[in-house]
XYZ file of C-alpha atoms in Angstrom:
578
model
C 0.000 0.000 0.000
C 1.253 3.176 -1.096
C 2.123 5.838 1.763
C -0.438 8.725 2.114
C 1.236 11.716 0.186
C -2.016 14.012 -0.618
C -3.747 15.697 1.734
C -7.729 14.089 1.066
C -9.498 12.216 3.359
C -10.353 9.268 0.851
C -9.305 8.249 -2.536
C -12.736 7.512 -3.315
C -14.332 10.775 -1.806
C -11.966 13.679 -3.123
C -13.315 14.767 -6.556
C -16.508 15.520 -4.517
C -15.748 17.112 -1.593
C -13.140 19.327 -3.730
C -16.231 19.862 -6.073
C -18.308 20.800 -2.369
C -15.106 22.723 -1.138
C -15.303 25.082 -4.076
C -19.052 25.585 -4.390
C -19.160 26.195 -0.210
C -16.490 29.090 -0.977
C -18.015 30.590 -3.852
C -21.359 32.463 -3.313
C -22.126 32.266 -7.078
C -21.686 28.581 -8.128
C -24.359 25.865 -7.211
C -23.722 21.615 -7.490
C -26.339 19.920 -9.875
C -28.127 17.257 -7.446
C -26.628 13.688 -7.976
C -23.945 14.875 -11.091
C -20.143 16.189 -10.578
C -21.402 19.515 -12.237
C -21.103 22.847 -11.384
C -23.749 25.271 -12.402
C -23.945 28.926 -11.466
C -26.304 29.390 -8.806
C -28.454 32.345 -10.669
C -29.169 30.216 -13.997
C -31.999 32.432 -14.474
C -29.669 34.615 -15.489
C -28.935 32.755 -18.664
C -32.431 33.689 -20.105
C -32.827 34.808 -23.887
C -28.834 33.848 -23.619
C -26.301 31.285 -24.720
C -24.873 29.697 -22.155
C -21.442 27.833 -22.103
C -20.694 24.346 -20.792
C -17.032 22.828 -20.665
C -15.186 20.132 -18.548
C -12.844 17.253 -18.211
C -11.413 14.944 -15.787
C -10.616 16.479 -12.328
C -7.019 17.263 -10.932
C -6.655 20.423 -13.456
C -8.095 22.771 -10.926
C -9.186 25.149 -10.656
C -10.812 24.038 -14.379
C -13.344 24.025 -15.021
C -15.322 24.792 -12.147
C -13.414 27.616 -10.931
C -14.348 29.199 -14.322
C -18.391 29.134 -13.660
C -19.897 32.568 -13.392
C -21.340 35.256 -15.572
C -19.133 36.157 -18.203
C -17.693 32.669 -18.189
C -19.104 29.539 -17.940
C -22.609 29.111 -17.116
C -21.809 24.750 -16.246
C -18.668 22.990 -15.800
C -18.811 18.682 -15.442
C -15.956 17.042 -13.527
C -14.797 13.304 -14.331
C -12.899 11.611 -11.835
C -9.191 12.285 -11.810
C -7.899 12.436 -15.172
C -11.202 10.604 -16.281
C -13.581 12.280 -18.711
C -16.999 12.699 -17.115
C -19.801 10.253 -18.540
C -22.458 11.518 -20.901
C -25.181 11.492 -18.252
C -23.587 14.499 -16.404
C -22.532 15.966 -19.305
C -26.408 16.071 -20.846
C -27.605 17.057 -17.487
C -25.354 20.301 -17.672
C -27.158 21.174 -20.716
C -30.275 20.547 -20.089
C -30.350 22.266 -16.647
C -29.250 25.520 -18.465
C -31.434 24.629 -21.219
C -34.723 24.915 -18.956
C -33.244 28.164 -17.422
C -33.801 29.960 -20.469
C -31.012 29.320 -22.972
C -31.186 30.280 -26.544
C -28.443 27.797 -26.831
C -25.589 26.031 -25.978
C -22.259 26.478 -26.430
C -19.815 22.970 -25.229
C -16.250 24.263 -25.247
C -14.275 21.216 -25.268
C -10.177 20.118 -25.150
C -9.127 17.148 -27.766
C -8.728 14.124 -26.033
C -10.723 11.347 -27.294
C -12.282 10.392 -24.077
C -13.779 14.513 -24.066
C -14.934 14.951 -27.301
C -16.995 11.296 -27.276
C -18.353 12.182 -24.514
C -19.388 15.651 -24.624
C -20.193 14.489 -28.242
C -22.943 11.815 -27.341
C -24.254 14.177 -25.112
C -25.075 17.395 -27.530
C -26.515 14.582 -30.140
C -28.638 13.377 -27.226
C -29.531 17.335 -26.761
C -30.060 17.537 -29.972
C -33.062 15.103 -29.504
C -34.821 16.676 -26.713
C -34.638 20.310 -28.736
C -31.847 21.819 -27.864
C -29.833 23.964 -29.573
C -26.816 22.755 -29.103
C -22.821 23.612 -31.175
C -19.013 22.433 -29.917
C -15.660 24.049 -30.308
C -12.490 22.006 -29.990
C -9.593 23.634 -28.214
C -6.765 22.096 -29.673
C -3.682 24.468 -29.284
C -0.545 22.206 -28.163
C 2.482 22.638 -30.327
C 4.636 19.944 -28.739
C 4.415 17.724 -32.009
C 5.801 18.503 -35.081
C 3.830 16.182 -37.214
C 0.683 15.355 -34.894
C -1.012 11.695 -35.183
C -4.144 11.431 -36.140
C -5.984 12.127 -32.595
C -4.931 15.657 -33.844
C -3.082 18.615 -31.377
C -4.433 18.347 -27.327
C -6.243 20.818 -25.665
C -4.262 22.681 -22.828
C -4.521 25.839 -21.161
C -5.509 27.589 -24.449
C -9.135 26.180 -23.326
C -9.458 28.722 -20.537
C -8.924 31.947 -23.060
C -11.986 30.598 -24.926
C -13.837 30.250 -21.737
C -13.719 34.171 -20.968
C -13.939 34.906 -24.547
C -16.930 32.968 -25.388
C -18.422 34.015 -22.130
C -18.043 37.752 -22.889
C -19.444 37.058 -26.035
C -22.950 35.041 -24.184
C -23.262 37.928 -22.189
C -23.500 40.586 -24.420
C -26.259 38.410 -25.817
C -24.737 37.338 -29.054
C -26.259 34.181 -31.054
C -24.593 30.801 -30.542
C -23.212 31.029 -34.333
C -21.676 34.065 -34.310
C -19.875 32.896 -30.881
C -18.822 30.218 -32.505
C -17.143 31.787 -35.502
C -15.743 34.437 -33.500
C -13.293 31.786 -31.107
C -13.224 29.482 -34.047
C -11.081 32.149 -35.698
C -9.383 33.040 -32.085
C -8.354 29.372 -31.995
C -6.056 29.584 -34.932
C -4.021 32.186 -33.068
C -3.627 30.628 -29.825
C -0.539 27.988 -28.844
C 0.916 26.181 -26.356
C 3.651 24.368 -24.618
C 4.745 22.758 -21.054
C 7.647 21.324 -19.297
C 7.914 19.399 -16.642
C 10.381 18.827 -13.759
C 8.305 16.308 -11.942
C 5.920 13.563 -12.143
C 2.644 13.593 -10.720
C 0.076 11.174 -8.858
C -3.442 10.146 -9.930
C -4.507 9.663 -5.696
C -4.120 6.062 -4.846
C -1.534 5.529 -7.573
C 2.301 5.894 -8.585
C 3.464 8.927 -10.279
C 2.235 8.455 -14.223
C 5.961 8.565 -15.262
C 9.377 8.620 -14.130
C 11.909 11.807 -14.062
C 14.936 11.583 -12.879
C 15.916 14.390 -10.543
C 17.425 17.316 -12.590
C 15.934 15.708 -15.720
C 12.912 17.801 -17.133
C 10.483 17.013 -19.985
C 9.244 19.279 -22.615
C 5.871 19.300 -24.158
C 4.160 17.013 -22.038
C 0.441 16.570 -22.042
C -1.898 17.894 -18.862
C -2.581 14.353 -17.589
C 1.238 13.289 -17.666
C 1.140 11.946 -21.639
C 4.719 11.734 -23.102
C 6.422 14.914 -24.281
C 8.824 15.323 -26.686
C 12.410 15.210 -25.287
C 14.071 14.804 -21.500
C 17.178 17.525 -21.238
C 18.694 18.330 -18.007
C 16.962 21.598 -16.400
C 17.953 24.757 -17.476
C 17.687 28.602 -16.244
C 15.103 29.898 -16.326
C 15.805 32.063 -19.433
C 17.128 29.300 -21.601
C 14.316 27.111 -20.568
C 11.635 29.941 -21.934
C 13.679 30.538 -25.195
C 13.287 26.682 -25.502
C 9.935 26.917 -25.194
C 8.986 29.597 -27.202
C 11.802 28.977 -30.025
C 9.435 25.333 -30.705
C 6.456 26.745 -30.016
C 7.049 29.560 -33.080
C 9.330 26.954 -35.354
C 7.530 27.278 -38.768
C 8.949 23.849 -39.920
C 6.776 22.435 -37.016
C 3.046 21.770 -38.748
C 1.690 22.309 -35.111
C 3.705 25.968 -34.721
C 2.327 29.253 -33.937
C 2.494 31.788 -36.741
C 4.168 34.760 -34.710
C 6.292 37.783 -36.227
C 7.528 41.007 -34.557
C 5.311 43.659 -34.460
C 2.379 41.141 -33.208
C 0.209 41.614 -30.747
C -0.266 38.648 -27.763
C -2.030 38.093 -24.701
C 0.350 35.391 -22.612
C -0.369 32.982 -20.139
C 2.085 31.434 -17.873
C 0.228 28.536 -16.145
C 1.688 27.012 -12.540
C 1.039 23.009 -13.593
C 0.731 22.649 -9.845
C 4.194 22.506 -7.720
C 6.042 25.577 -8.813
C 6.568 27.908 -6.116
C 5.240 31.740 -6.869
C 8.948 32.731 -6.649
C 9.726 30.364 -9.665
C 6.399 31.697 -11.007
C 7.514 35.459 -11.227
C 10.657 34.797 -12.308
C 9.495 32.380 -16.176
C 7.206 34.966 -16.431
C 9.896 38.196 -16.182
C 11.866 35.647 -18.759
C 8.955 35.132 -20.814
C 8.122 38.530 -21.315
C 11.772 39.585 -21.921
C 11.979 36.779 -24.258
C 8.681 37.720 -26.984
C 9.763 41.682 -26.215
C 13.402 40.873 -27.920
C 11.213 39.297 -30.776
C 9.350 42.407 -31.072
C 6.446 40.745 -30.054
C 4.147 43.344 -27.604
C 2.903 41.469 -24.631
C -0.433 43.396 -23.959
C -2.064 41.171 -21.071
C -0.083 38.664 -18.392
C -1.537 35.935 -17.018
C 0.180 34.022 -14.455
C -0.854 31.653 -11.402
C -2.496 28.405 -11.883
C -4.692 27.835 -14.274
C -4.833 24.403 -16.086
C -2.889 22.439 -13.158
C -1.808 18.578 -13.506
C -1.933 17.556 -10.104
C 1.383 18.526 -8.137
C 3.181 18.247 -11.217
C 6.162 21.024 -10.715
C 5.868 22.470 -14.203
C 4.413 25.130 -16.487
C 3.294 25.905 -19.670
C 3.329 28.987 -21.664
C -0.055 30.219 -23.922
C 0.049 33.226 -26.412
C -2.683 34.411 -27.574
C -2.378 36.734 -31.001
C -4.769 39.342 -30.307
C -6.688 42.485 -31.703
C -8.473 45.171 -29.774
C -11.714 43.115 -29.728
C -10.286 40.258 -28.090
C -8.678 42.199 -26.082
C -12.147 44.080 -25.141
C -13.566 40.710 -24.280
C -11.127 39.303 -22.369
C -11.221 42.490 -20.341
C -14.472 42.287 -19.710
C -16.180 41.783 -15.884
C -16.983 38.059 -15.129
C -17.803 37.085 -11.850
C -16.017 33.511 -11.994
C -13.474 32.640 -8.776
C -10.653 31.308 -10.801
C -10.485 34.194 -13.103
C -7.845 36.489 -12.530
C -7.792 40.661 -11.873
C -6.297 41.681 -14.934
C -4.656 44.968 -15.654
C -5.886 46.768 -18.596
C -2.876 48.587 -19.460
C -0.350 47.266 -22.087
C 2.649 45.100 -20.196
C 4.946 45.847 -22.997
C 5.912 49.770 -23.327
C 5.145 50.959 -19.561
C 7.576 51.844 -17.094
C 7.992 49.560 -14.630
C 9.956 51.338 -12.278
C 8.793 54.596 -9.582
C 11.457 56.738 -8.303
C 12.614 55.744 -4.421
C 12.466 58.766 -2.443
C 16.106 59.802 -1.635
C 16.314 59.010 2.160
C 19.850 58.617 3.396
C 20.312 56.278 6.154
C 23.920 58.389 6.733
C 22.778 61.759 7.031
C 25.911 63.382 8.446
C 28.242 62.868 5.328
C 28.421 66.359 4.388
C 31.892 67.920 6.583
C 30.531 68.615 10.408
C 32.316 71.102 12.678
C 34.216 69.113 15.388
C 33.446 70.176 19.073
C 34.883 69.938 22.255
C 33.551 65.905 22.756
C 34.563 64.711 18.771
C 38.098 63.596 20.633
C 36.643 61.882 23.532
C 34.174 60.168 21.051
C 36.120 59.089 18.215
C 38.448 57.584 21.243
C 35.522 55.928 22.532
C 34.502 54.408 19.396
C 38.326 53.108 18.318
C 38.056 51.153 21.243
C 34.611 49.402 21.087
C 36.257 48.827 17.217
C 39.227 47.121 18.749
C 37.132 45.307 21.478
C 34.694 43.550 19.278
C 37.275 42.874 16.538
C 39.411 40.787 19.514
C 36.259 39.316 20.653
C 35.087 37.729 17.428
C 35.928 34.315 17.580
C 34.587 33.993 21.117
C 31.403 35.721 20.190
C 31.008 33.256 17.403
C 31.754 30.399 19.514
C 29.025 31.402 22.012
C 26.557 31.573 19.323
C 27.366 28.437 17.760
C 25.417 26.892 21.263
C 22.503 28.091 20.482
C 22.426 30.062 16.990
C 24.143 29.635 13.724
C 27.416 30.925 14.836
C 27.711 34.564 13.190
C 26.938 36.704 15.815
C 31.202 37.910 16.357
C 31.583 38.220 12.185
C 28.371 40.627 12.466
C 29.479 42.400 14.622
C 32.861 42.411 13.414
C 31.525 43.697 10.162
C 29.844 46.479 11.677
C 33.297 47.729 13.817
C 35.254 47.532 10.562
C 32.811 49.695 9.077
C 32.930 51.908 11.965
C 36.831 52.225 11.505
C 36.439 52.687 8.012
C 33.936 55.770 8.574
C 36.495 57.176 11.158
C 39.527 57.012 8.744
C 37.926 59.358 6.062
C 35.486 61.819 7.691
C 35.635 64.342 10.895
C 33.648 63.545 14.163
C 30.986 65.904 14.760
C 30.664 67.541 18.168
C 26.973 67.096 18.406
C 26.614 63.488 19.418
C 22.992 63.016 17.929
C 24.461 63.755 14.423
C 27.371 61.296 14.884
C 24.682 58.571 16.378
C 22.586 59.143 13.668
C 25.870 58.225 10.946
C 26.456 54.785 13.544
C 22.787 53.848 13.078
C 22.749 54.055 9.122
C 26.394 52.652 9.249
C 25.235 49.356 11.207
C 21.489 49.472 9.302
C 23.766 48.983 6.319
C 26.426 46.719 7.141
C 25.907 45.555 9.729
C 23.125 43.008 8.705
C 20.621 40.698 10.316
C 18.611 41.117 13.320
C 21.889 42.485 15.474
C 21.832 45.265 12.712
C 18.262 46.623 12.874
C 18.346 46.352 16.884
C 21.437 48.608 16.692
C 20.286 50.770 14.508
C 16.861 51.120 16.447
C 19.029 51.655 19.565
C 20.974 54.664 17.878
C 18.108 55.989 15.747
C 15.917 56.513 18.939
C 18.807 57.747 20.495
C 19.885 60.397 18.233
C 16.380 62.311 18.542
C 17.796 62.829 22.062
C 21.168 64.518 21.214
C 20.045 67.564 19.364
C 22.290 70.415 19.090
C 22.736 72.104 22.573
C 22.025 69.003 24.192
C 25.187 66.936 25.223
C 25.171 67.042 29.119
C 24.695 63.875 31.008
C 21.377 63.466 31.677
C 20.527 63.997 27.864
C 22.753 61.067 27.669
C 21.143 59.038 30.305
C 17.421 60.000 28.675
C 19.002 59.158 24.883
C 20.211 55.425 26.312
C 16.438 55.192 27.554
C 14.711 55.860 24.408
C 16.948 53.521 22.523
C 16.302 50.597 24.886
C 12.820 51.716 24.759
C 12.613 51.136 21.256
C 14.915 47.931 21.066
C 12.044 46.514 23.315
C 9.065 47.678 21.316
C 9.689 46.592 18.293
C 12.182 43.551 19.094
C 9.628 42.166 21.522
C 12.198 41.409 24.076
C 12.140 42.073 27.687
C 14.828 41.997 30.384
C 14.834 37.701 31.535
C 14.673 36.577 27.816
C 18.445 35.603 27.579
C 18.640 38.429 24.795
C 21.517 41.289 24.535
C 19.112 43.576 26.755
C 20.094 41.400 29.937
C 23.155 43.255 29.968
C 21.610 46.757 28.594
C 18.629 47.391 30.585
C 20.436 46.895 33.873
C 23.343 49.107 32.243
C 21.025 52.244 31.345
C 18.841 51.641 34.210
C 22.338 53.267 36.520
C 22.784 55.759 33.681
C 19.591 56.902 34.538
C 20.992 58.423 37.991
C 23.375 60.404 35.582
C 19.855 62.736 35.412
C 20.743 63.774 38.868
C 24.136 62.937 40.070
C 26.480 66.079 40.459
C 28.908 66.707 37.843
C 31.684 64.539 40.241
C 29.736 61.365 40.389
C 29.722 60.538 36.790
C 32.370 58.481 36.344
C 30.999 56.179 39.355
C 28.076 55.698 37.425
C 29.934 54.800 34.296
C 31.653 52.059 36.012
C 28.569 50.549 37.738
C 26.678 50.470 34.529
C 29.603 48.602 33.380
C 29.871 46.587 36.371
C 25.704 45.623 35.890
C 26.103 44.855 31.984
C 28.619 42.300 33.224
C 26.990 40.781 35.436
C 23.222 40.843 33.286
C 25.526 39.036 30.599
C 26.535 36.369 32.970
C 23.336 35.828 34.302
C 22.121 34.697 30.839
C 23.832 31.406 31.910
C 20.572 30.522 33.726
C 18.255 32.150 31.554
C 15.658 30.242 29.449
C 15.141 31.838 26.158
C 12.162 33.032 25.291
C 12.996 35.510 22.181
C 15.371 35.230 19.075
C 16.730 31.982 17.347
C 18.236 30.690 20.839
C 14.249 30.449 21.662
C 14.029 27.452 19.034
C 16.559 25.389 21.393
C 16.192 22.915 24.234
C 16.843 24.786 27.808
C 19.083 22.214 28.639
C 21.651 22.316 25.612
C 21.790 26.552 26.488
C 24.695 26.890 29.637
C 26.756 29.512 27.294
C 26.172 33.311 28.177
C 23.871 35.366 25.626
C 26.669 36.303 22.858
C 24.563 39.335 22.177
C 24.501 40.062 25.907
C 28.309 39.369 26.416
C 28.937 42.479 23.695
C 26.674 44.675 25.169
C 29.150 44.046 28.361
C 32.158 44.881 25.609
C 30.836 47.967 24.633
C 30.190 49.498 28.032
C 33.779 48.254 29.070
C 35.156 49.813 26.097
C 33.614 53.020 26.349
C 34.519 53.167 30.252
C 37.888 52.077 29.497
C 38.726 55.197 26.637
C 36.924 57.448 29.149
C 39.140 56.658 32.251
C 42.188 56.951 29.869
C-alpha cells in the first residue's frame, strides 16, 4: 500500500468534496443534485442567452469549475481524476441551463478522445430533446511537429476561450456568431509545457518517471509523453526553448508569430512551482517575446490548467486584436479568473522613483566640538574590542544560533573604523549617532543590525544640538532601549543582549541627577551591571530570538549578544578613564 502523500481524506471521496469545497467558498456557483457539475447558482440569469458548458477529468483545478460565473461559464462537469466525465452528467449540464432559459448552448471542449466522445454523445442526445446545441475544440498544443491522427491536445488555451466565449454570451450574441468568432481566435492561440516532476493520480504511482534534474518538454496535462528529456535549465534558456518550438515554422503544429504582433500570454503554474519560480518564467517570458518584437499586452500568471502537483508550467500566447482584447477584459464574476490589468505590459515603465532618504545623514563635513576627541576615542576602542572578541562571540553563538553573531558584529566595527579614517567627528553626538545607526542598518546586517540601529536611531532624537550634558545622555540610552524593546519584543529575563543593557542604562539613569563629580561612578557601575546581566544569561531560558528554538538544557553559554553589550560598556569606560 502506497504511503499517504495528498492531503484528502479518501481516494474515493476527493473529486466531490473538492467539487463541495469550491461551491461552499463561492457564493455564485451551485452543485447539480446527484452529477459532478457545477452550475452557477443564478441560472436564471442565462435567459434569452447562450450559455457555455465545458469540462474534463478532475485534478486540473481550478478548471473548469473555478471558471463558472457570468461572463464565463454558465456549467462545468468534472470526471474523476484524469477521467472524462460520462455523458449522463454531461447532458444534465445542458439541459439544466437549457430549462433556465437558454437560446443555446455552447460545449467548449479540449481534444482528447475520451472529451470529445463524450461531450459528443451528449449534444446529439440534446439535440433530440430540442436543444440547440454547437461544440468548439480547443486544440492548441504545439509539442508535435507532425501530430497523429488524434490531432493537437487541448491545454490551457481552453481557458482563453472560456472568458472569450463568455463575454461574447453575455452581451447576448447568437450561438453562431460565438462560434465563428473563437473558431477564428483558436487559430491564433498555442501552447507548450515542461515538466520537472511527475505527478500522482490519488491512490496511484506517479504516471511517469523523471529523474531528478531531468525535465520534460511538451508534455500533455494528464502526464502523456512529451517530446524530449534535457537536463533543467535557467530559467531564461528554458523559456527561449519553449517559445523557439512553439514559433518553429517547420513544425506543422507551430504558432504563426512575427515582430510587431500583438499577444495576450499565459504562464500557467502546472501545480508545484513555487510563486517565486512563477515570477521569475514569467519576467523571462516577457523579456523573451519583447526581444522578438512581439508586444505582450495582457499577463496571465498563477495556476490555471494544473496537472496535479506536477512542478511544471506551460506557456499560452494568444495573437490578439483590440476586440479580443475588449472581451477578455471584460467583468466576469467567476473565482478562478484572474484581476487583470488593462494597461499594455509591454511599453510601460515599470519602475517609480525611491524617495532619496539617506540612512547616513551626516556625510556632508561637520564642525568638530569639544567631545569629537573623547568620542572618536571611545569608538576606536569598542572597534578594537569587538574585533578581539570575534571568535569567542562566534563560539558562544554556535550553542545556540548559527554561529555569526562575532563576524556581524565584526563587520559592523570595521565599518565603523572605516567611517572614522575618512570623515571628521561631529561635536553634536545626535548627528554622529545618527551616521552609527545608518552605518550598522547597512552593514551591519541581520537582526543584530536593525536592533542597533533602532538603539541609535531613537537615540539620536535625544542629542540635538545644545544638548550633550549627562542626563541627555542618560534620557538618549532610555529611548533607545525603549525602542529595542518595542519593536524587538524582548524584555529583560529573555536571555537576549538587553540582559546586559537594561540593567546598564537603568544606573545611567541616575546620571539625570548625580552632580557633575559622580559621573564616572556611574559609568563604572553600569559597566559593572552589563557584566553581570551578561553572565546571568547562563541561567536564563530563552524566550525571544533563534536561541528560543533550542532545548533549555543544551543553552549553559552566556547570551553572545549580551556578552557584547558588556564589551561595549567596558570599552567606552575604558577610553573614558584613559
Amino acid at each position: 500500500m502506497q504511503p499517504q502523500r495528498k492531503l484528502i481524506n479518501s481516494v474515493d471521496a476527493c473529486v466531490d468534496e473538492a467539487l463541495w469545497g469550491l461551491v461552499r467558498a463561492s457564493g455564485g456557483l451551485s452543485l447539480l443534485r446527484g452529477h459532478r457539475v457545477v452550475v452557477r447558482s443564478d441560472l436564471h440569469s442565462l435567459r434569452g442567452k447562450v450559455a457555455l458548458v465545458s469540462g474534463g477529468g478532475s485534478g486540473h483545478e481550478p478548471a473548469h469549475g473555478g471558471y463558472v460565473g457570468a461572463g464565463m461559464l454558465s456549467a462545468a462537469v468534472a470526471g474523476g481524476v484524469f477521467a472524462s466525465p460520462p455523458p449522463a452528467s454531461v447532458l444534465a449540464a445542458i439541459l439544466s441551463v437549457h430549462a433556465a432559459g437558454a437560446s443555446g448552448v455552447l460545449l467548449i471542449v479540449k481534444n482528447y478522445t475520451g472529451d470529445r466522445l463524450n461531450f459528443g454523445l451528449a449534444a446529439e442526445q440534446a439535440r433530440n430533446h430540442g436543444v440547440a446545441v454547437d461544440m468548439v475544440i480547443v486544440a492548441e498544443d504545439c509539442a508535435f511537429d507532425r501530430p497523429s491522427k488524434a490531432g493537437r491536445r487541448g491545454l490551457c488555451g481552453t481557458v482563453f476561450i472560456h472568458k472569450l466565449a463568455g463575454a461574447l454570451a453575455e452581451e447576448g450574441r447568437p450561438l453562431d456568431q460565438i462560434v465563428s468568432t473563437v473558431t477564428e481566435v483558436l487559430k491564433g492561440i498555442g501552447t507548450l509545457g515542461v515538466s520537472l516532476s511527475p505527478c500522482s493520480v490519488p491512490g496511484c504511482l506517479p504516471s511517469f518517471d523523471l529523474p531528478p534534474g531531468d525535465m520534460e518538454l511538451g508534455l500533455g496535462i494528464h502526464g502523456e509523453p512529451g517530446i524530449r528529456r534535457s537536463k533543467v535549465a535557467s530559467a531564461d534558456e528554458v523559456v527561449k526553448t519553449m517559445i523557439d518550438h512553439m514559433t518553429n515554422p517547420d513544425s506543422q503544429s507551430h504558432l504563426p508569430l512575427q515582430s510587431g504582433d500583438t499577444v495576450v500570454l499565459c504562464v500557467n503554474n502546472l501545480g508545484a512551482l513555487s510563486c517565486l519560480e512563477m515570477s521569475v518564467v514569467t519576467g523571462a517570458a516577457l523579456s523573451c517575446l519583447e526581444s522578438r518584437g512581439v508586444v505582450v499586452t495582457r499577463v496571465m500568471s498563477g495556476s490555471f490548467m494544473t496537472s496535479l502537483e506536477m512542478a511544471g508550467v506551460s506557456l499560452t500566447l494568444m495573437k490578439t486584436n483590440q476586440e479580443v482584447l475588449r472581451l477578455l477584459d471584460a467583468r466576469t464574476s467567476a473565482p478562478a479568473w484572474p484581476n487583470l490589468s488593462a494597461v499594455s505590459v509591454s511599453g510601460r515603465s515599470c519602475t517609480t522613483e525611491a524617495p532619496v532618504l539617506s540612512t547616513k545623514p551626516q556625510e556632508d563635513a561637520q564642525d568638530q566640538g569639544p567631545l569629537s576627541p573623547v568620542m572618536r576615542e571611545a569608538l576606536e576602542k569598542v572597534c578594537s574590542t569587538l574585533l578581539d572578541k570575534q571568535e569567542e562571540l562566534n563560539s558562544l553563538d554556535r550553542a545556540a544560533g548559527d554561529g555569526d553573531c562575532g563576524n556581524t558584529h565584526a563587520q559592523a566595527a570595521r565599518a565603523i573604523q572605516e567611517w572614522l579614517r575618512g570623515h571628521v567627528v561631529p561635536g553634536c553626538p545626535g548627528r554622529l549617532l545618527a551616521v552609527l545607526a545608518g552605518l550598522v542598518q547597512e552593514k551591519m546586517g541581520g537582526s543584530s543590525g536593525a536592533l542597533y540601529s533602532l538603539f541609535l536611531t531613537a537615540a539620536a532624537g535625544h542629542m540635538t544640538e545644545g544638548r550633550s550634558h549627562a542626563a541627555a545622555w542618560a534620557a538618549a540610552m532610555h529611548a533607545g532601549t525603549q525602542a529595542m524593546r518595542r519593536y524587538g519584543g524582548a524584555d529583560p529575563g529573555d536571555r537576549t543582549m538587553l540582559d546586559a543593557l537594561c540593567p546598564a542604562v537603568d544606573e545611567l539613569m541616575k546620571l539625570k541627577t548625580a552632580p557633575p563629580g559622580g559621573h564616572m561612578a556611574i559609568l563604572q557601575a553600569a559597566a559593572q551591571r552589563a557584566a553581570s546581566g551578561a553572565e546571568s544569561t547562563r541561567d536564563l531560558t530563552a524566550r525571544a530570538g533563534r536561541a528560543s528554538y533550542i532545548a533549555a538544557e543544551r543553552v549553559t553559554l552566556p547570551d553572545p549578544g549580551a556578552v557584547a553589550v558588556a564589551a561595549i560598556f567596558a570599552a567606552v569606560l575604558e577610553a573614558l578613564q584613559g
